[in-house]
XYZ file of N, CA and C in Angstrom:
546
model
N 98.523 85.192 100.969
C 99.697 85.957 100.596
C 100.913 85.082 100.786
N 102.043 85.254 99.810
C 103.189 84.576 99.825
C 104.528 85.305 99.940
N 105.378 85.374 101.233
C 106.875 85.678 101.636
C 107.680 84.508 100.657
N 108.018 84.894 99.922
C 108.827 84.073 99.242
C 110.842 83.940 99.743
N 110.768 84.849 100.407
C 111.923 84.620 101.077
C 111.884 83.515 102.225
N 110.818 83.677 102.527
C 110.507 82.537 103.727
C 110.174 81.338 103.001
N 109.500 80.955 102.198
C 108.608 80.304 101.364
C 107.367 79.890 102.564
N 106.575 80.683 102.356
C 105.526 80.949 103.854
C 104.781 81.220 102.815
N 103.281 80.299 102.684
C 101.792 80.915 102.442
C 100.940 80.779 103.965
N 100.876 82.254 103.547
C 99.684 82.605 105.332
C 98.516 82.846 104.619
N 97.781 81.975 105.127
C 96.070 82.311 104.757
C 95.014 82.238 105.898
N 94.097 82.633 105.802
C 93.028 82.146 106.306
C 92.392 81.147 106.544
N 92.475 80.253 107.137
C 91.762 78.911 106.592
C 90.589 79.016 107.349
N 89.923 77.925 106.794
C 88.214 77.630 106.911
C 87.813 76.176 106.819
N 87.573 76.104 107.912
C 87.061 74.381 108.101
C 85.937 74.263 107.452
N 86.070 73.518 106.168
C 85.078 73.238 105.347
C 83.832 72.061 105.770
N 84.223 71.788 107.385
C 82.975 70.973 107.891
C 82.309 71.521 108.557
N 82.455 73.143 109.244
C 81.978 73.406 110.081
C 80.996 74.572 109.393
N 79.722 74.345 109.940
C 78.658 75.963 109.233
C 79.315 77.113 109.615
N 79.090 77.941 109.070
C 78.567 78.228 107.039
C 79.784 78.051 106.488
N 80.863 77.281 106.688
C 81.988 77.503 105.619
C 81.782 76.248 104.695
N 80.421 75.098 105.279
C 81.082 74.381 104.239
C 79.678 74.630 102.511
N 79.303 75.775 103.018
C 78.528 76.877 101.327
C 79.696 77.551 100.815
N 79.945 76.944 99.754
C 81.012 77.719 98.910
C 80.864 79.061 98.473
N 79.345 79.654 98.650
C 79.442 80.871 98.569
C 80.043 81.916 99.755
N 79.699 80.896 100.851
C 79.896 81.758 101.887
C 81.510 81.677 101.829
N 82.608 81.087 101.359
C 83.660 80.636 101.310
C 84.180 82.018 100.403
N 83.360 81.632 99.241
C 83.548 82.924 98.126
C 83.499 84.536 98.498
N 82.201 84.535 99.510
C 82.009 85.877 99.997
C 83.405 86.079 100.575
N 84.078 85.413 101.652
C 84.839 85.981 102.386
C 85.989 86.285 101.343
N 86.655 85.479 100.926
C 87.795 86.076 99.957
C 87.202 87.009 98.975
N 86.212 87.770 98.675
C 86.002 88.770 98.190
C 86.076 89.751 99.067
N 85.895 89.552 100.420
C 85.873 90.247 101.402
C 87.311 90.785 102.197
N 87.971 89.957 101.578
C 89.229 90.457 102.081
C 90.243 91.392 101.469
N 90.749 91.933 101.112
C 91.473 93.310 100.690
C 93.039 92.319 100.641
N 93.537 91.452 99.979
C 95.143 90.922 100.487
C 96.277 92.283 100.279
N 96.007 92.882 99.091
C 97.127 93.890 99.266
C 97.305 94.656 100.599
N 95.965 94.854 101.242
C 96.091 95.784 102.080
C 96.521 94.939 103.566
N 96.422 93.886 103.371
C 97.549 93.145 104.322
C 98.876 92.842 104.606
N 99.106 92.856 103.349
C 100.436 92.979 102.647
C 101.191 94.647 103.264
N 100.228 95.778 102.774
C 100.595 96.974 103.081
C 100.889 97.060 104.564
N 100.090 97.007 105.095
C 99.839 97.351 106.699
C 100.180 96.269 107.471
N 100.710 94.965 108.101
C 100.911 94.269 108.571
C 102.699 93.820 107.772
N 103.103 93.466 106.505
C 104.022 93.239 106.143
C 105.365 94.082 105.050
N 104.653 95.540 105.623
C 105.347 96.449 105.340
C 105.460 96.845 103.646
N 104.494 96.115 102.933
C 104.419 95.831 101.793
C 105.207 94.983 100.531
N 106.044 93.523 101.818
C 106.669 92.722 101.270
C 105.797 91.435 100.909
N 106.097 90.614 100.239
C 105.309 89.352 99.823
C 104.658 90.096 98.641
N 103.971 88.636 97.972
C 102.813 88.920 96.882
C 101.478 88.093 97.220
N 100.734 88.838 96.835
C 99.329 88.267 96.680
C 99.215 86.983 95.561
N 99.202 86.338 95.854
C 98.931 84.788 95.338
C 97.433 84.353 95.035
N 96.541 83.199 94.165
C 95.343 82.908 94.102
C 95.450 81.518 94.374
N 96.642 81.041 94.373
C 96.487 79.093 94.981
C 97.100 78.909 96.212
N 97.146 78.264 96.736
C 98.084 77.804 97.731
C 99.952 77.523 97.537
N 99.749 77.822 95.933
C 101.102 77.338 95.801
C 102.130 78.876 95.949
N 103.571 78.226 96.119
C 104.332 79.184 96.335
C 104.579 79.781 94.890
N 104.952 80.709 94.562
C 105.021 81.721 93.230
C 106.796 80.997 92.549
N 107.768 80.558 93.777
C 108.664 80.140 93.534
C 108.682 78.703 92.461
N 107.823 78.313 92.515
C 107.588 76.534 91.892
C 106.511 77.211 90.600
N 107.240 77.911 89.639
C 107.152 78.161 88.656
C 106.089 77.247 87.786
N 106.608 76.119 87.718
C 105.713 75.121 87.171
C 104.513 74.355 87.584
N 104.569 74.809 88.895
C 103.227 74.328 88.865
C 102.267 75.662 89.807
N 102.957 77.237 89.619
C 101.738 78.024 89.981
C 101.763 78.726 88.897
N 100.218 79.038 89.398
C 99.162 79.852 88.264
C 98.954 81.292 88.245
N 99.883 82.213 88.219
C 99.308 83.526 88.206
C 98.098 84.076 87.751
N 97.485 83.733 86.868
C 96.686 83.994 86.356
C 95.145 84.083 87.349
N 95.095 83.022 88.408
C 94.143 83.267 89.510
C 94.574 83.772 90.387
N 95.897 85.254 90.957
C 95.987 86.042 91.733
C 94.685 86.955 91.848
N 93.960 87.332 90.698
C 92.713 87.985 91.365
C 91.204 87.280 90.857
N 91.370 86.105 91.012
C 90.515 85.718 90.984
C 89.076 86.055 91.826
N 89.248 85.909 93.043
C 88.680 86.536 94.199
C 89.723 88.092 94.407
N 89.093 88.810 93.121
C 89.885 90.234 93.558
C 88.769 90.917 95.014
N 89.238 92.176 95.618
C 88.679 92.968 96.364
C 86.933 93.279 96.545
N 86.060 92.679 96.397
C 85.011 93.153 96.361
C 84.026 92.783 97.235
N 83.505 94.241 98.232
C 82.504 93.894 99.329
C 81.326 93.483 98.611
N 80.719 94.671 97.534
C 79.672 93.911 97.038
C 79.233 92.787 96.334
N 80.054 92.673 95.891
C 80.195 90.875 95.533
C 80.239 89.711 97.012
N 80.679 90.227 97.916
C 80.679 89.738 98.760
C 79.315 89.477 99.220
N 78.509 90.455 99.571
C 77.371 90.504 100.500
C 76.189 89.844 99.643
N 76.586 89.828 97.595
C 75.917 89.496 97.422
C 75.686 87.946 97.378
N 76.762 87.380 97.443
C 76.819 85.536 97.693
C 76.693 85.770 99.487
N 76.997 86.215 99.851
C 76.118 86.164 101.214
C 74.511 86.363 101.428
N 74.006 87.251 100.506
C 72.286 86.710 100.409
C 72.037 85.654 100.184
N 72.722 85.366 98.677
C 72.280 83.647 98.238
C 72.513 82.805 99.214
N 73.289 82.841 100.189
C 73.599 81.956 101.176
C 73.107 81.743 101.997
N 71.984 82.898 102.419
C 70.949 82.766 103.310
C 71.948 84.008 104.537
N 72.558 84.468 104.228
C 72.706 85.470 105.173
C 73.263 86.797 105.102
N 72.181 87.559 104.737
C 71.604 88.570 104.248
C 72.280 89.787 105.163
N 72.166 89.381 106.593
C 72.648 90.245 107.936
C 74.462 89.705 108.410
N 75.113 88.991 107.442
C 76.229 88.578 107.787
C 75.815 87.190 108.971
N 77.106 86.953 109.760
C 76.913 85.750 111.038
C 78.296 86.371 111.132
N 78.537 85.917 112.271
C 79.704 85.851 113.227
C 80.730 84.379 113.487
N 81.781 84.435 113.850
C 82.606 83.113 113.851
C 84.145 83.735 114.369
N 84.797 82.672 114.869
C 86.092 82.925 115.418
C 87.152 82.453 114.795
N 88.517 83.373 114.484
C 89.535 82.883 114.142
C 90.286 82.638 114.914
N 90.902 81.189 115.609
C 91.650 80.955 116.209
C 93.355 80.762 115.456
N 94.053 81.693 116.404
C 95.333 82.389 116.109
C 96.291 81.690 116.980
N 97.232 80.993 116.681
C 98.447 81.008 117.828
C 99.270 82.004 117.887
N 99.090 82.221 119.660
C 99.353 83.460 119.444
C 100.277 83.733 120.084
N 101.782 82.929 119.520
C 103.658 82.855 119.565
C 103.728 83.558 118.077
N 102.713 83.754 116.856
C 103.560 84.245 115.518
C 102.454 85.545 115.479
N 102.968 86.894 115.707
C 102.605 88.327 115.957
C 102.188 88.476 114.701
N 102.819 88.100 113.155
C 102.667 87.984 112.064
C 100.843 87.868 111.528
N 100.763 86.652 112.093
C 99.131 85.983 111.906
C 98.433 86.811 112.693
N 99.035 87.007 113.771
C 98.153 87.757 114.794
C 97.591 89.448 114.259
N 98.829 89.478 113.475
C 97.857 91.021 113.330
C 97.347 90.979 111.571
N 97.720 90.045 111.377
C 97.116 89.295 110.387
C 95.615 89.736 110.219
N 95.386 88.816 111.562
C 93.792 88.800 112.218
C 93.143 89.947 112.406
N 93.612 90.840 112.704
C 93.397 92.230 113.027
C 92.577 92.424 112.090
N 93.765 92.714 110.902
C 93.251 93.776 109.830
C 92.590 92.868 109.108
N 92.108 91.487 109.143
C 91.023 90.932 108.720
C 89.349 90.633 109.217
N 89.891 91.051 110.466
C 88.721 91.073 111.145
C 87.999 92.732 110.648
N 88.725 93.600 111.016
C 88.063 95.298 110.339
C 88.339 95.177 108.978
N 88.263 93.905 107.931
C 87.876 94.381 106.886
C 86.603 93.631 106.730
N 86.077 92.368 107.455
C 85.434 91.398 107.144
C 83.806 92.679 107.483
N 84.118 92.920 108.346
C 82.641 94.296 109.133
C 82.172 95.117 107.886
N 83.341 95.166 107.218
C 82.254 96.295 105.853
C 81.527 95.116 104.809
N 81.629 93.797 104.883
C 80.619 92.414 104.658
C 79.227 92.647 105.409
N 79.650 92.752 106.502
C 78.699 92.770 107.384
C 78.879 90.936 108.261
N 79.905 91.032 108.232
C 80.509 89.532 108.702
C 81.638 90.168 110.146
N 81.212 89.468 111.226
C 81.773 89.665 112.406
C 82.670 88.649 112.540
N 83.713 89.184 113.019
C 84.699 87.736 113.787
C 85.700 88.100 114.546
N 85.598 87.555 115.309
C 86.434 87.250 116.687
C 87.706 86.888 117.009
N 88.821 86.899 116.945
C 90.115 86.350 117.316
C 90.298 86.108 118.718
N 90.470 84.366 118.517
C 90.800 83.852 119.971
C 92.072 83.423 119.611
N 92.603 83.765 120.659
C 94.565 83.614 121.128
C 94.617 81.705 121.825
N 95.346 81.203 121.091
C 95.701 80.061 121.655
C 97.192 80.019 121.849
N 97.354 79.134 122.605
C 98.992 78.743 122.501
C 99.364 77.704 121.531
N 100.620 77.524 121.311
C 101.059 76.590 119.763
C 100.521 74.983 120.303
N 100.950 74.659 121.246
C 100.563 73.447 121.680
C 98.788 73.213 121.804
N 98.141 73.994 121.940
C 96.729 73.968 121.924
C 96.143 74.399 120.526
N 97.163 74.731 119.865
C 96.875 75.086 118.192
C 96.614 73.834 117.518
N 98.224 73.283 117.725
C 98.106 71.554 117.065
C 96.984 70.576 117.847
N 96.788 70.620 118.972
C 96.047 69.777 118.918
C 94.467 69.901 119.247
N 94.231 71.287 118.717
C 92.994 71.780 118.972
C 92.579 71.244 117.156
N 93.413 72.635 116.373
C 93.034 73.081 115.158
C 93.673 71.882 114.253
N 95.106 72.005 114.388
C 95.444 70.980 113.083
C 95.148 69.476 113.611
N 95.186 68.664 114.926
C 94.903 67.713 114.848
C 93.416 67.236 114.895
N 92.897 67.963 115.450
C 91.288 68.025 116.448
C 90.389 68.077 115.497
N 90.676 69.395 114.476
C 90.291 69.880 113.477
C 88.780 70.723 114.524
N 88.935 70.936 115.463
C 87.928 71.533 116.144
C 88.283 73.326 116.539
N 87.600 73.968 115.327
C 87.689 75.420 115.118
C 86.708 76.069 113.872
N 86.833 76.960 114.033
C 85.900 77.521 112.643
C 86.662 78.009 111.840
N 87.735 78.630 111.849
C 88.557 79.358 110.781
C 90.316 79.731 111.808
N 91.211 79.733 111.019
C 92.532 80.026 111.627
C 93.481 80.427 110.673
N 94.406 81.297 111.159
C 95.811 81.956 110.302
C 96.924 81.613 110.668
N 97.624 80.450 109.307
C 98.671 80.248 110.101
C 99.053 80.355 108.788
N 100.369 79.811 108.574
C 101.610 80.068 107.623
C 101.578 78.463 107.375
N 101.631 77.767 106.036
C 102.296 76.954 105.178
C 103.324 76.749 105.120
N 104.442 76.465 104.859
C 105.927 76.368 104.394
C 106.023 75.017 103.542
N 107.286 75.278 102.610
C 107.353 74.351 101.896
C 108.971 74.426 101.757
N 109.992 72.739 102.260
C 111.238 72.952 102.218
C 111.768 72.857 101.091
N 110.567 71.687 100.465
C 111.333 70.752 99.318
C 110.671 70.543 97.884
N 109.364 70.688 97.672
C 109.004 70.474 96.693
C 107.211 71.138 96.580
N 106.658 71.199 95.457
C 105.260 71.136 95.563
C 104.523 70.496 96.158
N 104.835 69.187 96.295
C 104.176 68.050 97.224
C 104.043 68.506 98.439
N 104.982 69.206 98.965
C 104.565 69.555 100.468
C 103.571 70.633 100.641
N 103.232 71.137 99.759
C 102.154 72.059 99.826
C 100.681 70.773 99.484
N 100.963 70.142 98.704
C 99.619 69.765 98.577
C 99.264 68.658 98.641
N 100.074 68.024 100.035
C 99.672 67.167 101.007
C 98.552 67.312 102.335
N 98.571 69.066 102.074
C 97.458 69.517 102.893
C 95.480 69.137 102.593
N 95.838 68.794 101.171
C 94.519 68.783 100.439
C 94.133 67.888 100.320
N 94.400 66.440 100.240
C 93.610 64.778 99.330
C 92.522 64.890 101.126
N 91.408 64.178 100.622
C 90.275 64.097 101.547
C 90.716 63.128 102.590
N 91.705 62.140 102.557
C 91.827 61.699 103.702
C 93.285 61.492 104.126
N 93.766 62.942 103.879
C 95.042 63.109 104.485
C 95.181 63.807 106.031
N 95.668 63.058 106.955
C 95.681 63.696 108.069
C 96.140 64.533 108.304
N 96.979 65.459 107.195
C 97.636 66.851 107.513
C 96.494 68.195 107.038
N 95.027 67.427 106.385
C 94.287 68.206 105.512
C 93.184 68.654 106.972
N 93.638 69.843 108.055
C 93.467 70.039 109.016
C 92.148 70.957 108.497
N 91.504 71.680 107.377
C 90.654 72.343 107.027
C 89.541 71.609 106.694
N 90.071 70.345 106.275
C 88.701 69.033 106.155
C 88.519 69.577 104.339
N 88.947 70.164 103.775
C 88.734 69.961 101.978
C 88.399 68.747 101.682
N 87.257 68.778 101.370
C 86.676 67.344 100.099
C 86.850 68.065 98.891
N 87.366 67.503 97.713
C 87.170 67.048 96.629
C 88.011 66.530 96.004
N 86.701 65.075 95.134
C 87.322 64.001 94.576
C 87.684 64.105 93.814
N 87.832 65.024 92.589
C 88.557 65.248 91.493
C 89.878 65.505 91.802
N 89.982 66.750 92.828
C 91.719 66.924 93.787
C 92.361 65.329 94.194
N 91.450 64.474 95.048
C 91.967 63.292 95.546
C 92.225 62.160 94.033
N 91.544 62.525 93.356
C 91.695 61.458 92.199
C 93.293 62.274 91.437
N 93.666 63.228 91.141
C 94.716 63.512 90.288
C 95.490 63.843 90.930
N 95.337 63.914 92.579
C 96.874 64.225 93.377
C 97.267 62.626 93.503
């Protein structure tokens, strides 16, 4: 989801090295699994928009409306790339939250009681900001986390998060087609 007054994308992220996030189905299940309007509703009073890239809605030219529902709302779609994935009964995993921005934090909440009708459990562990950076974004040692993006100046700062061997790409994203045309 994107505060465009802030220019803030808060997502979910998912360390694409760590099991099961790095099965793109299981990646797929969860954003089917998630409800964004209803985060939007209940946590941000029903400000921001639901977004499908990472990019801010403000940088006109280079976002895509057109994949806002790409991964629209759907449990059963969910559970069903969770069979193919080999997990039929869901799995469990932790979102680590710093937990100075109340925002993410209840973020977590209402993502955690939506992820259960998947049949996907998860946990929110509270860190502090200083054990955030150098747990999650430097360490890259976590399974999944909610934090906020910002962007002061341009598109580039959004998608400096992504080339495979950028040290700000704290989720671990491989792909070489992304690293070849960024």
């Amino acid at each position: 989801v994107a505060d465009g007054a802030m220019n803030l994308v808060q997502a979910l992220f998912l360390n694409n090295a760590s099991k099961p996030f790095d099965d793109i189905r299981v990646r797929q299940a969860i954003c089917y699994a998630i409800d964004r309007q209803s985060i939007l509703d209940l946590v941000a009073g029903g400000l921001g928009v639901k977004i499908g890239t990472n990019m801010f809605p403000t940088f006109t030219a280079y976002y895509d409306e057109s994949l806002v529902d790409m991964y629209s709302y759907d449990i059963d779609k969910a559970k069903e790339l969770l069979r193919e994935a080999g997990y039929p009964d869901g799995f469990s995993f932790t979102i680590t939250i710093p937990s100075n921005y109340e925002f993410h934090v209840k973020t977590g909440e209402v993502i955690v009681d939506q992820l259960k009708k998947a049949g996907i459990n998860a946990e929110i562990k509270l860190v502090e900001w200083a054990t955030w950076l150098s747990d999650v974004y430097v360490g890259r040692q976590f399974e999944t986390t909610i934090i906020g993006l910002d962007s002061q100046l341009a598109p580039s700062d959004v998608l400096r998060f992504y080339p495979t061997t950028s040290s700000k790409n704290f989720m671990n994203y491989n792909n070489p087609e992304f690293d070849e045309v960024f």
